Amino acid sequence: MTCPRVGHINFLNVLPLTWGYAHGAAEGLQLTRGVPAELNSDIVNHRLDVSNVSSIIYARHSEELVVLPDVCVSTDGDVESILLVSRKPIESLKDDKIILTAKSATSHCLLKIILRLAYGAIPNYYIRHITPEDPIPEDATASLLIGDDALWLYHHPREDFYYYDLGLEWKKMTGKKMVYALWVASRRFAETRPELLQLVYDRIHHAFLTAGEHKDAAIREILPKKPVFTYEQLDEYLGPIIRWNLTEEYIDGLKTFYSLAHKMNLIDHVPEIEFAKVRRS
C-alpha cells in the first residue's frame, strides 16, 4: 500500500499530534516536518497529500484542496504564540517598517487586517528571518513572530518593547474566534484514495480527541527538548489557550477572517469551505 504523504508543522501548538505520531500514529505514513511556509508550498505544489497549513492557504487554493473536518489550530482570544513586537505603541504605527517572519502566511494577513482596520496603519512590510533573541532589526520599528519563537518571547519580554498578542487583538476587533491553521488534503488524493484519506483523518482526529488524556505525558516528554519553557507554561498553553476542535463558532470566525482578507485584497475571493468526505468518529 502506498504511504500517504503527510505534512506536520512541528510547533508546540500541535503537541498532541506530535506525541501521537511518536507513539504509533505515524505508522504507514510518510511524514514531512517543517514550518508553515514550507508545508504550505509543499501541499499546493503536490509534494504532500495531506498537511496542516496556514488557514489563508485554503482560501488561496480552495479549488485544489478540501478541509478535514473537526480539527484546526485556533483560539478564543489570546494565542501567546503570534506576537507583534514594537518599539512604539501599536496605535502610533502608521507607515513604519515592519519585519514579518518568513515562517508563516496566516499571521501576515492577520496583522495587516488588524493594523489597517483597527488602527488605520498602512506600514511597509518586509519578510526576513528574525530571532526571539533579537526580535526587531535596527532598521525596523516592529516585527511579527510566530510559533515557539513567539511563545518564548511572550514569557521573556523586554521592558523597552511593546508586545501585542494578535489573537487578543483579533478578538477585540471582531468579537470572533480565530482559526490559524487547518488540515487540508489535495482534491486529487481525496477523490482517488478515499481509504487513505480516512486513515490519515482518523489518526489526526484521534490525537486531538484524546489530547487531554495524554497531555501530562506529552509535556513531560517534550520538556527536555524545549528547556526554555516550564511545565506550567506549556500546561496553560496547550488548552485552555490553544484549541483544536473546528466547531461552527470557529468556522464563523474563519469566514470573517476570509471576508476581511478579501476586503483588503489579500485573497482574490471568499471561498466556500468544502470538507473532505470522511466518516466522522
Tab-separated table of C-alpha atoms in Angstrom, residues 22-244:
chain	number	residue	atom	x	y	z
A	22	ALA	CA	5.750	9.455	18.188
A	23	HIS	CA	3.564	6.761	19.738
A	24	GLY	CA	2.239	4.853	16.757
A	25	ALA	CA	0.053	7.263	14.792
A	26	ALA	CA	2.783	7.774	12.149
A	27	GLU	CA	2.814	4.088	11.185
A	28	GLY	CA	2.092	3.756	7.481
A	29	LEU	CA	2.503	7.499	6.854
A	30	GLN	CA	5.337	9.287	5.077
A	31	LEU	CA	5.823	12.310	7.340
A	32	THR	CA	7.383	15.610	6.303
A	33	ARG	CA	8.072	18.040	9.122
A	34	GLY	CA	8.534	21.760	8.607
A	35	VAL	CA	7.408	25.290	9.374
A	36	PRO	CA	4.085	26.530	7.955
A	37	ALA	CA	5.598	28.341	4.958
A	38	GLU	CA	7.410	25.166	3.838
A	39	LEU	CA	4.394	22.885	4.128
A	40	ASN	CA	2.103	25.498	2.575
A	41	SER	CA	4.333	25.305	-0.512
A	42	ASP	CA	4.547	21.516	-0.416
A	43	ILE	CA	0.776	20.940	-0.401
A	44	VAL	CA	-0.020	23.394	-3.207
A	45	ASN	CA	2.854	22.029	-5.311
A	46	HIS	CA	1.608	18.429	-4.910
A	47	ARG	CA	4.527	17.221	-2.810
A	48	LEU	CA	2.123	16.285	0.006
A	49	ASP	CA	-1.295	14.618	0.105
A	50	VAL	CA	-2.431	15.972	3.486
A	51	SER	CA	-0.995	18.633	5.770
A	52	ASN	CA	-1.753	21.223	8.376
A	53	VAL	CA	-1.322	24.594	6.672
A	54	SER	CA	-1.829	28.275	7.384
A	55	SER	CA	-5.594	28.833	7.121
A	56	ILE	CA	-5.173	31.563	4.480
A	57	ILE	CA	-3.656	28.952	2.133
A	58	TYR	CA	-7.014	27.204	1.770
A	59	ALA	CA	-8.591	30.488	0.675
A	60	ARG	CA	-5.905	30.964	-1.969
A	61	HIS	CA	-6.076	27.385	-3.300
A	62	SER	CA	-9.591	26.169	-2.463
A	63	GLU	CA	-10.101	24.828	-5.997
A	64	GLU	CA	-7.325	22.273	-5.354
A	65	LEU	CA	-7.909	21.488	-1.653
A	66	VAL	CA	-10.535	20.170	0.744
A	67	VAL	CA	-10.621	20.719	4.506
A	68	LEU	CA	-10.502	17.876	7.026
A	69	PRO	CA	-13.443	18.351	9.393
A	70	ASP	CA	-13.267	18.691	13.181
A	71	VAL	CA	-9.585	19.692	13.520
A	72	CYS	CA	-7.768	23.020	13.440
A	73	VAL	CA	-5.437	25.250	15.466
A	74	SER	CA	-7.455	28.067	16.970
A	75	THR	CA	-8.069	30.301	19.965
A	76	ASP	CA	-10.843	32.310	21.522
A	77	GLY	CA	-8.770	35.392	22.344
A	78	ASP	CA	-5.125	35.234	23.435
A	79	VAL	CA	-2.855	32.971	21.400
A	80	GLU	CA	0.540	33.774	23.053
A	81	SER	CA	2.456	32.456	20.022
A	82	ILE	CA	1.674	35.153	17.425
A	83	LEU	CA	3.212	38.402	18.617
A	84	LEU	CA	3.800	41.858	17.227
A	85	VAL	CA	6.856	43.282	18.973
A	86	SER	CA	7.197	47.050	18.571
A	87	ARG	CA	9.412	49.950	19.576
A	88	LYS	CA	6.320	52.123	19.997
A	89	PRO	CA	2.636	51.640	20.906
A	90	ILE	CA	0.516	49.948	18.278
A	91	GLU	CA	-1.752	52.965	17.909
A	92	SER	CA	1.305	55.032	16.909
A	93	LEU	CA	2.219	52.785	13.972
A	94	LYS	CA	1.479	54.387	10.585
A	95	ASP	CA	3.832	53.897	7.638
A	96	ASP	CA	6.580	52.275	9.713
A	97	LYS	CA	8.813	49.421	8.571
A	98	ILE	CA	7.614	46.081	9.957
A	99	ILE	CA	9.507	42.803	9.545
A	100	LEU	CA	7.415	39.670	9.043
A	101	THR	CA	8.671	36.215	9.950
A	102	ALA	CA	9.440	34.074	6.924
A	103	LYS	CA	7.769	31.075	8.588
A	104	SER	CA	4.114	31.994	8.202
A	105	ALA	CA	1.243	33.152	5.970
A	106	THR	CA	-1.952	33.485	8.028
A	107	SER	CA	-0.279	35.713	10.613
A	108	HIS	CA	0.908	38.094	7.863
A	109	CYS	CA	-2.669	38.622	6.718
A	110	LEU	CA	-3.972	38.812	10.276
A	111	LEU	CA	-1.516	41.553	11.179
A	112	LYS	CA	-2.297	43.566	8.041
A	113	ILE	CA	-6.038	43.340	8.735
A	114	ILE	CA	-5.676	44.390	12.373
A	115	LEU	CA	-3.303	47.287	11.734
A	116	ARG	CA	-5.341	48.652	8.820
A	117	LEU	CA	-8.876	48.201	10.136
A	118	ALA	CA	-8.366	48.632	13.879
A	119	TYR	CA	-5.572	51.222	13.889
A	120	GLY	CA	-5.612	52.860	10.451
A	121	ALA	CA	-1.977	51.927	9.831
A	122	ILE	CA	-0.505	51.066	6.422
A	123	PRO	CA	3.076	50.031	7.249
A	124	ASN	CA	5.788	48.916	4.866
A	125	TYR	CA	6.187	45.160	5.276
A	126	TYR	CA	9.301	43.101	4.614
A	127	ILE	CA	9.773	39.354	5.053
A	128	ARG	CA	13.006	38.369	6.760
A	129	HIS	CA	14.416	35.764	9.118
A	130	ILE	CA	14.204	37.038	12.717
A	131	THR	CA	15.016	35.501	16.091
A	132	PRO	CA	13.395	35.937	19.510
A	133	GLU	CA	16.771	36.896	20.988
A	134	ASP	CA	16.986	39.895	18.630
A	135	PRO	CA	13.370	40.387	17.585
A	136	ILE	CA	13.472	43.841	15.951
A	137	PRO	CA	16.225	44.659	13.449
A	138	GLU	CA	17.822	48.075	13.867
A	139	ASP	CA	16.263	49.387	10.658
A	140	ALA	CA	12.686	48.465	11.643
A	141	THR	CA	10.021	49.675	14.065
A	142	ALA	CA	8.351	46.344	14.739
A	143	SER	CA	8.421	42.627	13.943
A	144	LEU	CA	5.961	39.757	13.755
A	145	LEU	CA	6.990	36.414	15.269
A	146	ILE	CA	5.067	33.157	15.423
A	147	GLY	CA	5.191	29.673	16.888
A	148	ASP	CA	7.669	28.583	19.541
A	149	ASP	CA	9.811	31.698	18.948
A	150	ALA	CA	6.881	33.956	19.796
A	151	LEU	CA	5.847	31.811	22.765
A	152	TRP	CA	9.363	32.110	24.215
A	153	LEU	CA	9.257	35.876	23.696
A	154	TYR	CA	5.839	36.049	25.333
A	155	HIS	CA	7.377	34.636	28.506
A	156	HIS	CA	10.603	36.679	28.246
A	157	PRO	CA	9.545	40.222	27.320
A	158	ARG	CA	11.989	43.134	27.260
A	159	GLU	CA	10.954	46.260	29.132
A	160	ASP	CA	11.851	48.592	26.241
A	161	PHE	CA	9.484	46.937	23.728
A	162	TYR	CA	5.694	46.769	23.392
A	163	TYR	CA	4.075	43.365	22.846
A	164	TYR	CA	0.734	42.663	21.176
A	165	ASP	CA	-0.955	39.257	21.070
A	166	LEU	CA	-2.710	39.028	17.683
A	167	GLY	CA	-5.294	36.566	18.960
A	168	LEU	CA	-6.368	39.082	21.572
A	169	GLU	CA	-6.267	41.936	19.022
A	170	TRP	CA	-8.499	39.920	16.653
A	171	LYS	CA	-10.966	39.180	19.450
A	172	LYS	CA	-11.074	42.866	20.450
A	173	MET	CA	-11.666	43.941	16.852
A	174	THR	CA	-14.231	41.354	15.734
A	175	GLY	CA	-15.525	39.567	18.831
A	176	LYS	CA	-14.832	36.326	16.927
A	177	LYS	CA	-12.739	33.243	17.441
A	178	MET	CA	-9.713	32.803	15.164
A	179	VAL	CA	-8.532	29.788	13.157
A	180	TYR	CA	-4.810	29.903	12.389
A	181	ALA	CA	-4.292	26.520	10.760
A	182	LEU	CA	-6.372	23.865	9.018
A	183	TRP	CA	-5.680	20.316	7.912
A	184	VAL	CA	-6.243	20.042	4.184
A	185	ALA	CA	-5.971	17.342	1.532
A	186	SER	CA	-5.409	17.667	-2.178
A	187	ARG	CA	-8.640	17.061	-4.078
A	188	ARG	CA	-6.921	14.502	-6.292
A	189	PHE	CA	-5.811	12.464	-3.273
A	190	ALA	CA	-9.219	12.797	-1.585
A	191	GLU	CA	-11.032	11.586	-4.702
A	192	THR	CA	-8.683	8.791	-5.751
A	193	ARG	CA	-7.561	7.401	-2.380
A	194	PRO	CA	-10.517	7.876	-0.008
A	195	GLU	CA	-9.434	4.918	2.152
A	196	LEU	CA	-6.021	6.502	2.755
A	197	LEU	CA	-7.602	9.881	3.454
A	198	GLN	CA	-9.827	8.187	6.040
A	199	LEU	CA	-6.761	6.612	7.662
A	200	VAL	CA	-4.984	9.977	7.945
A	201	TYR	CA	-8.100	11.745	9.227
A	202	ASP	CA	-8.688	9.065	11.868
A	203	ARG	CA	-5.108	9.345	13.156
A	204	ILE	CA	-5.170	13.151	13.340
A	205	HIS	CA	-8.652	13.437	14.809
A	206	HIS	CA	-7.968	10.763	17.431
A	207	ALA	CA	-4.765	12.523	18.545
A	208	PHE	CA	-6.654	15.725	19.327
A	209	LEU	CA	-9.775	13.984	20.622
A	210	THR	CA	-7.643	12.236	23.269
A	211	ALA	CA	-5.288	15.190	23.864
A	212	GLY	CA	-6.406	15.615	27.465
A	213	GLU	CA	-5.608	12.007	28.311
A	214	HIS	CA	-2.004	12.345	27.125
A	215	LYS	CA	-1.360	15.987	27.970
A	216	ASP	CA	0.832	15.406	31.018
A	217	ALA	CA	2.886	12.701	29.289
A	218	ALA	CA	3.271	14.806	26.140
A	219	ILE	CA	4.500	17.837	28.073
A	220	ARG	CA	6.937	15.833	30.184
A	221	GLU	CA	8.297	14.126	27.075
A	222	ILE	CA	8.868	17.405	25.187
A	223	LEU	CA	10.323	19.457	28.067
A	224	PRO	CA	13.900	18.122	27.716
A	225	LYS	CA	13.808	19.240	24.059
A	226	LYS	CA	12.265	22.618	24.966
A	227	PRO	CA	14.063	23.565	28.206
A	228	VAL	CA	13.296	27.273	27.741
A	229	PHE	CA	9.700	26.556	28.806
A	230	THR	CA	8.327	25.404	32.141
A	231	TYR	CA	5.752	22.693	32.656
A	232	GLU	CA	3.273	25.298	33.873
A	233	GLN	CA	3.700	27.457	30.760
A	234	LEU	CA	3.015	24.546	28.429
A	235	ASP	CA	0.181	23.247	30.585
A	236	GLU	CA	-1.621	26.600	30.195
A	237	TYR	CA	-0.762	26.991	26.519
A	238	LEU	CA	-1.986	23.537	25.441
A	239	GLY	CA	-5.594	24.177	26.439
A	240	PRO	CA	-7.108	26.430	27.656
A	241	ILE	CA	-5.181	28.738	25.261
A	242	ILE	CA	-4.842	26.617	22.102
A	243	ARG	CA	-7.945	24.785	20.852
A	244	TRP	CA	-8.158	22.069	18.195
